[in-house]
Coordinates of C-alpha atoms in Angstrom, one line a residue:
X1 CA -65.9 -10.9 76.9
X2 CA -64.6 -13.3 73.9
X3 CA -68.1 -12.7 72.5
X4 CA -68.2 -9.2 72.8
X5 CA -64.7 -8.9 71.4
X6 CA -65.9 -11.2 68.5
X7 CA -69.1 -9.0 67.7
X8 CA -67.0 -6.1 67.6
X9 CA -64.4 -7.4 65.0
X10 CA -68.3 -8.1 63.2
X11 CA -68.8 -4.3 62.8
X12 CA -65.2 -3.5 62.4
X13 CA -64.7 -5.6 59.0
X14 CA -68.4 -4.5 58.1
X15 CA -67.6 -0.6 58.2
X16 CA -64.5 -1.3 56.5
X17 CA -65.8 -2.9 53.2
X18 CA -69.0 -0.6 53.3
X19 CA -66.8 2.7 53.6
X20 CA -62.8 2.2 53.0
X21 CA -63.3 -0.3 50.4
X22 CA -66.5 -0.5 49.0
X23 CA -66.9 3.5 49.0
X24 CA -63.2 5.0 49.3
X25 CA -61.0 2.4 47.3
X26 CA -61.7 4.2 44.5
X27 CA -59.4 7.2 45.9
X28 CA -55.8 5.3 45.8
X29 CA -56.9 3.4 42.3
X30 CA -58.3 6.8 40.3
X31 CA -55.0 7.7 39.6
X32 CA -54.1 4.6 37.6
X33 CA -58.0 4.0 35.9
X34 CA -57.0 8.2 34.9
X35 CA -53.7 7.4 33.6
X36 CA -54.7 3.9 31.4
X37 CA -58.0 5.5 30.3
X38 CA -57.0 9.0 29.7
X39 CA -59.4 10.9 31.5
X40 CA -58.9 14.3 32.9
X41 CA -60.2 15.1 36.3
X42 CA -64.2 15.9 35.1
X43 CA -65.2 12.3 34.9
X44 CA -63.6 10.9 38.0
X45 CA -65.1 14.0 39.8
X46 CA -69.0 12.8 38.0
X47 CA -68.3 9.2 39.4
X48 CA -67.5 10.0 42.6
X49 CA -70.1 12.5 43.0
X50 CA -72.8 10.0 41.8
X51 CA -71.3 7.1 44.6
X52 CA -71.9 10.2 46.9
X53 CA -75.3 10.6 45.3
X54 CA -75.9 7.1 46.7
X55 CA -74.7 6.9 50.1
X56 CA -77.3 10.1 50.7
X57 CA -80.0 7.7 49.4
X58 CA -79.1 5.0 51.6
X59 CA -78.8 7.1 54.4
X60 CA -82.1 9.1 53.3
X61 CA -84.6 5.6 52.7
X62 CA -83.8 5.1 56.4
X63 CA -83.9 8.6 57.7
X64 CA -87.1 8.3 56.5
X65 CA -88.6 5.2 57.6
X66 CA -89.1 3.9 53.9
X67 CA -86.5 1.2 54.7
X68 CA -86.1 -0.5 57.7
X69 CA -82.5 -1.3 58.9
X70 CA -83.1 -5.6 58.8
X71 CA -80.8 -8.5 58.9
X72 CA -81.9 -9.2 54.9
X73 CA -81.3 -5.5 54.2
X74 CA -78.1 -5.4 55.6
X75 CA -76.6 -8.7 54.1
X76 CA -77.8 -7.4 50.9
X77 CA -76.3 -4.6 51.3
X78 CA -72.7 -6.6 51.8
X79 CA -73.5 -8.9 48.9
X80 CA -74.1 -6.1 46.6
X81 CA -71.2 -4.4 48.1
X82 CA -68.8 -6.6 47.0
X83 CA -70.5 -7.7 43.7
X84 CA -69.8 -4.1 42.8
X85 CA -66.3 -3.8 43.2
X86 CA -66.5 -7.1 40.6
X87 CA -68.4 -4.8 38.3
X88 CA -66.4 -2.0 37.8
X89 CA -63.3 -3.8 35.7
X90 CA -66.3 -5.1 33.3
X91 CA -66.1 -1.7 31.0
X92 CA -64.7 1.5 31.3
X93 CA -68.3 2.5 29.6
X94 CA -68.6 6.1 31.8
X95 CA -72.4 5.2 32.5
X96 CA -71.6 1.4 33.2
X97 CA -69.1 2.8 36.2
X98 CA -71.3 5.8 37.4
X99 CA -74.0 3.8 37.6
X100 CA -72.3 1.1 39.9
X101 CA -70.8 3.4 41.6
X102 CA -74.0 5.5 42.2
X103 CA -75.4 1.6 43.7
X104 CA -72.2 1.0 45.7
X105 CA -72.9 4.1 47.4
X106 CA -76.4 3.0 48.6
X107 CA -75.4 0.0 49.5
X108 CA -72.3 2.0 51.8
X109 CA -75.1 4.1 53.1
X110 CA -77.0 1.2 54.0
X111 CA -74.6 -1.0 55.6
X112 CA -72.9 2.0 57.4
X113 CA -76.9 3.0 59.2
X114 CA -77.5 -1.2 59.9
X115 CA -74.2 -1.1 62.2
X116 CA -73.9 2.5 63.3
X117 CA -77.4 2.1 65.1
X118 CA -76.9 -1.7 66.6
X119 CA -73.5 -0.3 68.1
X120 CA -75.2 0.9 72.0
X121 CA -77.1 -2.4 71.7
X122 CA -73.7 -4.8 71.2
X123 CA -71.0 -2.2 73.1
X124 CA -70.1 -3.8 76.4
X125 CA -67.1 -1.3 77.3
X126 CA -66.6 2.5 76.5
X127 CA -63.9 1.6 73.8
X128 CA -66.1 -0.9 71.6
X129 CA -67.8 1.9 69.9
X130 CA -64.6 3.6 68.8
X131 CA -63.3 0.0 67.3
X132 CA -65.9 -0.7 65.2
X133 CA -65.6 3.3 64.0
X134 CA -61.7 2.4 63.7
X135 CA -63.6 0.0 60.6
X136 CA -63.8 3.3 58.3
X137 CA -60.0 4.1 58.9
X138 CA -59.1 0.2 58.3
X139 CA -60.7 0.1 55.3
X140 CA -58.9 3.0 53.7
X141 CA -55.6 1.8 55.0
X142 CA -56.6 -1.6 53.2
X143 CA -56.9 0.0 49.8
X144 CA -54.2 1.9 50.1
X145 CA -52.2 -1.0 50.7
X146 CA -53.8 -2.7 47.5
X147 CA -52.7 -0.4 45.4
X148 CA -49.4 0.5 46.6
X149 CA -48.2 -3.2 46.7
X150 CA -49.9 -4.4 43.5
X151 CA -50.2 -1.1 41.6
X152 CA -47.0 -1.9 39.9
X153 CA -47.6 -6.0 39.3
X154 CA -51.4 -5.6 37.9
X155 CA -53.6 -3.2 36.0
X156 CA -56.6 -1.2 37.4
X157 CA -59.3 -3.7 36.9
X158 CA -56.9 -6.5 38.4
X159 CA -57.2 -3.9 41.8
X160 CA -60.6 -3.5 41.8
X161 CA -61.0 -7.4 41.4
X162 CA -58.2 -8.2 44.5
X163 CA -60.4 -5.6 46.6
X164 CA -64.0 -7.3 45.5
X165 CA -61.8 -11.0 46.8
X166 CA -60.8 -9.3 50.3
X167 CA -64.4 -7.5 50.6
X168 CA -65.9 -11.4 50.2
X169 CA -63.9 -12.5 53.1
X170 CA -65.1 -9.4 55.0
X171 CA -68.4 -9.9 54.2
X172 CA -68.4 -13.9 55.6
X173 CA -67.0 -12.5 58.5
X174 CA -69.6 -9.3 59.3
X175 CA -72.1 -11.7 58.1
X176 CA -73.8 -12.0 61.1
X177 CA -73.8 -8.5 63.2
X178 CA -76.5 -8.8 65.3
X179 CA -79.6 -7.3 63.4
X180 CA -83.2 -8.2 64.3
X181 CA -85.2 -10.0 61.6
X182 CA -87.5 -7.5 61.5
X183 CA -88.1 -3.9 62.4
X184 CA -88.3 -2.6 65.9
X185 CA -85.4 -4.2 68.6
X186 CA -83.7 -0.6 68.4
X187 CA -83.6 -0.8 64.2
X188 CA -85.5 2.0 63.7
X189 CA -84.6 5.7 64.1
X190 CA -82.3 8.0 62.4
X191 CA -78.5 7.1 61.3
X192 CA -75.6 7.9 63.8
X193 CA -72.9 9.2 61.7
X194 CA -70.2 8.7 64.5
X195 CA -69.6 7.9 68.2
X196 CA -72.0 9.3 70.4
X197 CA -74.2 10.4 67.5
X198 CA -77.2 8.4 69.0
X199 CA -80.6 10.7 69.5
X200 CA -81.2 10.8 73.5
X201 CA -84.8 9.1 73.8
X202 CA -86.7 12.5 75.3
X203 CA -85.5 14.5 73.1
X204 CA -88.1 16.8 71.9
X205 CA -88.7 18.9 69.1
X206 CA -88.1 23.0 70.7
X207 CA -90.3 25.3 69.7
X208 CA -87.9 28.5 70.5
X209 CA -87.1 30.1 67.2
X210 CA -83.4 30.6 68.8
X211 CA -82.7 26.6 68.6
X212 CA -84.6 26.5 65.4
X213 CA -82.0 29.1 63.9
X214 CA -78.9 27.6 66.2
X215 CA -79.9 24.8 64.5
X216 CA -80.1 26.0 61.0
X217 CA -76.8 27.1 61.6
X218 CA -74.7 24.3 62.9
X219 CA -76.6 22.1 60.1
X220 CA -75.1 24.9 57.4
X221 CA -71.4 24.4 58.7
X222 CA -72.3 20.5 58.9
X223 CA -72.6 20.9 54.8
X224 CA -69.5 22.8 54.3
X225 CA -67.3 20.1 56.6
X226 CA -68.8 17.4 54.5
X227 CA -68.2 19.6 51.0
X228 CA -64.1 20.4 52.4
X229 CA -63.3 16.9 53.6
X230 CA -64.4 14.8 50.7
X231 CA -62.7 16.9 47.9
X232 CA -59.6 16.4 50.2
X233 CA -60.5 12.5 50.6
X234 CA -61.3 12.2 46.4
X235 CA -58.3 13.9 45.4
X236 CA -55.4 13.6 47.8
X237 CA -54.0 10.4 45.9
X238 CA -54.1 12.6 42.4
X239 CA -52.2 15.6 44.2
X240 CA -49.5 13.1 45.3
X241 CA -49.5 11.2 41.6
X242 CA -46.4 13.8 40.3
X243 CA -44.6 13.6 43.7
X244 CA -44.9 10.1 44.6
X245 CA -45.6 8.5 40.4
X246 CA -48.9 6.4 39.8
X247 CA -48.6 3.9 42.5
X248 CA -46.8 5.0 45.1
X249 CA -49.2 7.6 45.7
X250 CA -51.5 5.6 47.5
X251 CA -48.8 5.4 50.4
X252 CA -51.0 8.4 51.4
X253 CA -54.1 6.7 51.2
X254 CA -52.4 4.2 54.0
X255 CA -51.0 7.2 56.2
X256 CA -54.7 8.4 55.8
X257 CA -55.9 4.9 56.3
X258 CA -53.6 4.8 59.9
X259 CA -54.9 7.9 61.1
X260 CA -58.3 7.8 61.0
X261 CA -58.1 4.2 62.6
X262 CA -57.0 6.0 65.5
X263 CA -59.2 8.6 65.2
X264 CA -62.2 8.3 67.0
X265 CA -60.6 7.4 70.0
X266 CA -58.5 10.2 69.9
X267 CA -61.0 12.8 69.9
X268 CA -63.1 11.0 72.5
X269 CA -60.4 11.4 75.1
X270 CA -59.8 15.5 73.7
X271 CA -63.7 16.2 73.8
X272 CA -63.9 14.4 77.6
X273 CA -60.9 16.9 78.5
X274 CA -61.1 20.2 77.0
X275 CA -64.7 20.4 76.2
X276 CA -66.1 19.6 72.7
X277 CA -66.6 23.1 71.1
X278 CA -62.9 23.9 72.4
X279 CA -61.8 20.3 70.9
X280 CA -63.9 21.2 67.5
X281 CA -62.0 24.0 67.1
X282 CA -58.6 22.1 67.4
X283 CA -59.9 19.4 65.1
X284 CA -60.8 22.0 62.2
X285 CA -57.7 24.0 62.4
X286 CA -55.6 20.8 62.3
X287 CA -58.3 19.8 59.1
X288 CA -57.5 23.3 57.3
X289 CA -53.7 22.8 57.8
X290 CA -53.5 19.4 56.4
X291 CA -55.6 21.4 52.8
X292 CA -53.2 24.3 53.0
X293 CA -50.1 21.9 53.9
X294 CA -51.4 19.9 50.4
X295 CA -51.8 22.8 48.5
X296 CA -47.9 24.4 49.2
X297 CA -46.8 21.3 49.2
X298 CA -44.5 19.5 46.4
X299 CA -42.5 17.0 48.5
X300 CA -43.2 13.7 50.2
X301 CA -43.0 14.5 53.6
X302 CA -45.7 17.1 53.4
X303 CA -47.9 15.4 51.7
X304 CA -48.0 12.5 54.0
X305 CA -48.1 15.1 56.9
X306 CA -51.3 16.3 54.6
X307 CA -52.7 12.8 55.1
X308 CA -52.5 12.4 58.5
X309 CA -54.3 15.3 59.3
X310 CA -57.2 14.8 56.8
X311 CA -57.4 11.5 58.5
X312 CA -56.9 12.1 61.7
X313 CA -60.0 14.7 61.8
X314 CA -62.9 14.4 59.5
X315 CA -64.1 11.7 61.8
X316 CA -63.6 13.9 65.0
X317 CA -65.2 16.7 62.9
X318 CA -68.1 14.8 62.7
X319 CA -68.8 13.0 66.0
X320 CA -68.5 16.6 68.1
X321 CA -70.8 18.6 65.6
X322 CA -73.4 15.9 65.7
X323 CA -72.6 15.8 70.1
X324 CA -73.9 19.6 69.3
X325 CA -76.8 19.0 67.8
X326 CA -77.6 16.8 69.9
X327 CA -77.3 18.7 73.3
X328 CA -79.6 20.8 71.6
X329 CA -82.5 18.6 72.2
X330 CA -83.7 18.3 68.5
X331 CA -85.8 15.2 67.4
X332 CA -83.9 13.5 64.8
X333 CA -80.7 15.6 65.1
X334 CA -78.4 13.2 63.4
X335 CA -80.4 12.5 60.4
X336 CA -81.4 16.3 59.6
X337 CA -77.2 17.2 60.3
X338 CA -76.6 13.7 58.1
X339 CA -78.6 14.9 55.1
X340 CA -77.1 17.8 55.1
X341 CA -73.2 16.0 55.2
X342 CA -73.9 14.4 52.4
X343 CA -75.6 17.1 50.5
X344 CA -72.1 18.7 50.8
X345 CA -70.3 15.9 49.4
X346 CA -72.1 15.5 46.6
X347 CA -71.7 19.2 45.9
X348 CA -67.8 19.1 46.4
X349 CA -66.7 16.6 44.1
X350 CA -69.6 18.6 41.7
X351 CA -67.9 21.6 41.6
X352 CA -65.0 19.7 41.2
X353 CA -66.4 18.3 37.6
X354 CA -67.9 22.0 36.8
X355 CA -65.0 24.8 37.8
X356 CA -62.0 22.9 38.8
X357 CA -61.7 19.7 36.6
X358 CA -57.9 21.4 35.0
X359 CA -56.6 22.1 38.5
X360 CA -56.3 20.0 41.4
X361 CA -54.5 22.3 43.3
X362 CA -57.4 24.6 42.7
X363 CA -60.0 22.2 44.5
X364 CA -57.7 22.1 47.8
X365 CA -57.9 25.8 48.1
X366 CA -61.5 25.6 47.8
X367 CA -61.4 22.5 50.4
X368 CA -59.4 24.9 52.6
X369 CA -62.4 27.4 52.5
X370 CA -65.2 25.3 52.8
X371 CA -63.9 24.3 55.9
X372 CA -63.4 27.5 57.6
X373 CA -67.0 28.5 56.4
X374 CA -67.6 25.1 58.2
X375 CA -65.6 26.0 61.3
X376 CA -67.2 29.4 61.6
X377 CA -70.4 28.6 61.2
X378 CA -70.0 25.4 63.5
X379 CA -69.3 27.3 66.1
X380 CA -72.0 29.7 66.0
X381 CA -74.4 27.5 66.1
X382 CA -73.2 25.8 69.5
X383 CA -72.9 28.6 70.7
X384 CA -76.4 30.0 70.0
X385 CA -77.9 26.6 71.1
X386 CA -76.2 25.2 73.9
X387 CA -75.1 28.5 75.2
X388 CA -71.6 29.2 77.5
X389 CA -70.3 25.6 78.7

């Protein structure tokens, strides 16, 4: 038991450096690199959607079976996690920080497909799987907390170095999640976004043009959840900035941070007791309310209600849709749905850049959208392929 416990804390810190830190930390800090470096919102938006850009070619090298998901590739992955963090203080150069930014995101992708894919080999006890998921959530709470308690002591490039420190210390300790040398040993095979995500071993490709288009479908409303929740997850912290000032604003990184800890869990137990479509549809109405709440919202309290939402369902968003597809008895479900999530965040934080770079408040509403396209569209596709359950 103490070693299973131990392996788990493994994946835990290793999900959180690879996503809340190494990919989301720039969320709570973008609102002090904007103010000291006078951007507007265009070149954030480019950055982000380049370290986007790089967590779909992480994912995509293994999708593919160009990269094989090793031991050496996933502790270089945490090295060069880290070492990027360390980078970005060196210049505020615009090509120097997308292009570190567009490497910190493979190596995100890479570490995030390494543990997702060892987790049914290492999980001893239904809840293991939701803990080391609860890594994504911890990690955002972490940088959240960075910045709110030494936002107002240090600069920006001080931030980024305290979070490259803490990742080090992370990375020692995820070190050695059990990965085999070499390929094979369960390493191969497409990347599990979320619990449950893993393909069922006789799955088979169908050949009835009904699950081809149920398919095509759920894969569509897969792109627009991944488009909605990541302009919420990129911009939340900037919509708070005038409510909450510069640093304070990443207290709603940490409510985020807190809720989608808890998250996975949470929509486990709703999925095993109302059903997953029924549960999907809970989890996107909750996700649209936490956009619209954002948008109307110009105090505190709703904007930390906003938070909690946002985290409290992406992460259920995605382990039920992927549960779809995979009832659907698809080869390689999760990695054609997974291309397709992060096709949509790229694109979010794109039009971001391109149409809505002068108003935040603008790129909520389109969140809001996205996701009810994503809701719709969700749904219709279970239903077309898995029929009346």
């Amino acid at each position: 038991m103490g070693t299973t416990n131990t392996t788990v804390i493994r994946g835990t810190l290793g999900l959180a450096l690879a996503m809340g830190m190494g990919r989301f930390f720039y969320t709570p800090v973008l609102p002090l690199m904007v103010a000291a470096l006078h951007w507007s919102s265009a070149p954030g938006a480019w950055i982000a959607t380049l370290n986007y850009v790089g967590y779909f070619i992480g994912s995509l090298v293994i999708a593919r079976g160009w990269v094989e998901p090793t031991r050496g590739v996933y502790r270089l992955s945490l090295i060069v996690s880290t070492l990027c963090l360390a980078a970005i203080p060196l210049t505020s150069n615009l090509i120097w920080q997308g292009s570190v930014r567009t490497l910190a995101g493979i190596a995100s992708g890479l570490i995030f497909v390494c543990i997702t894919q060892r987790i049914p080999f290492v999980a001893r006890r239904p809840a293991d799987a939701g803990l080391v998921y609860a890594g994504i959530g911890t990690g955002i709470l972490i940088s959240g907390a960075i910045v709110l308690t030494a936002g107002s002591l240090v600069d920006w490039r001080e931030l980024w170095l305290i979070c490259a420190l803490l990742s080090a210390v992370f990375t020692a300790i995820a070190w050695t999640w059990p990965m085999p040398a070499r390929g094979g040993d369960g390493a191969a095979g497409p990347p599990a976004e979320v619990v449950g995500a893993s393909e069922h071993p006789a799955a088979i490709t169908p050949t009835a043009p009904i699950i081809r288009r149920a398919m095509a479908v759920l894969t569509a409303g897969y792109f627009f959840q991944g488009f909605g929740y990541i302009i919420i997850g990129t911009y939340l912290v900037v919509l708070a900035k005038p409510v909450f000032g510069e640093t304070a604003a990443a207290s709603t990184w940490v409510v985020a941070g807190i809720a989608t800890a808890a998250s996975p869990l949470i929509w486990s137990n709703v999925a095993a007791r109302i059903g997953t479509r029924r549960g999907l549809v809970v989890c996107y109405c909750l996700q649209v309310g936490g956009a619209a709440i954002a948008v109307f919202g110009t105090n505190p309290v709703l904007l930390l209600i906003s938070a909690a939402l946002f985290g409290g369902t992406f992460v259920g968003a995605v382990m039920m849709t992927i549960g779809e597809g995979t009832q659907m008895g698809i080869t390689a479900a999760a990695a054609k749905l997974t291309t397709w999530y992060s096709l949509g965040q790229i694109a979010g934080p794109a039009l971001v850049a391109l149409a809505l770079s002068e108003t935040i408040t603008g790129s909520f509403i389109a969140a809001a959208v996205a996701l009810l396209l994503a809701m719709t569209l969700t749904l219709l596709g279970s239903l077309a392929g898995n029929g009346k359950r």
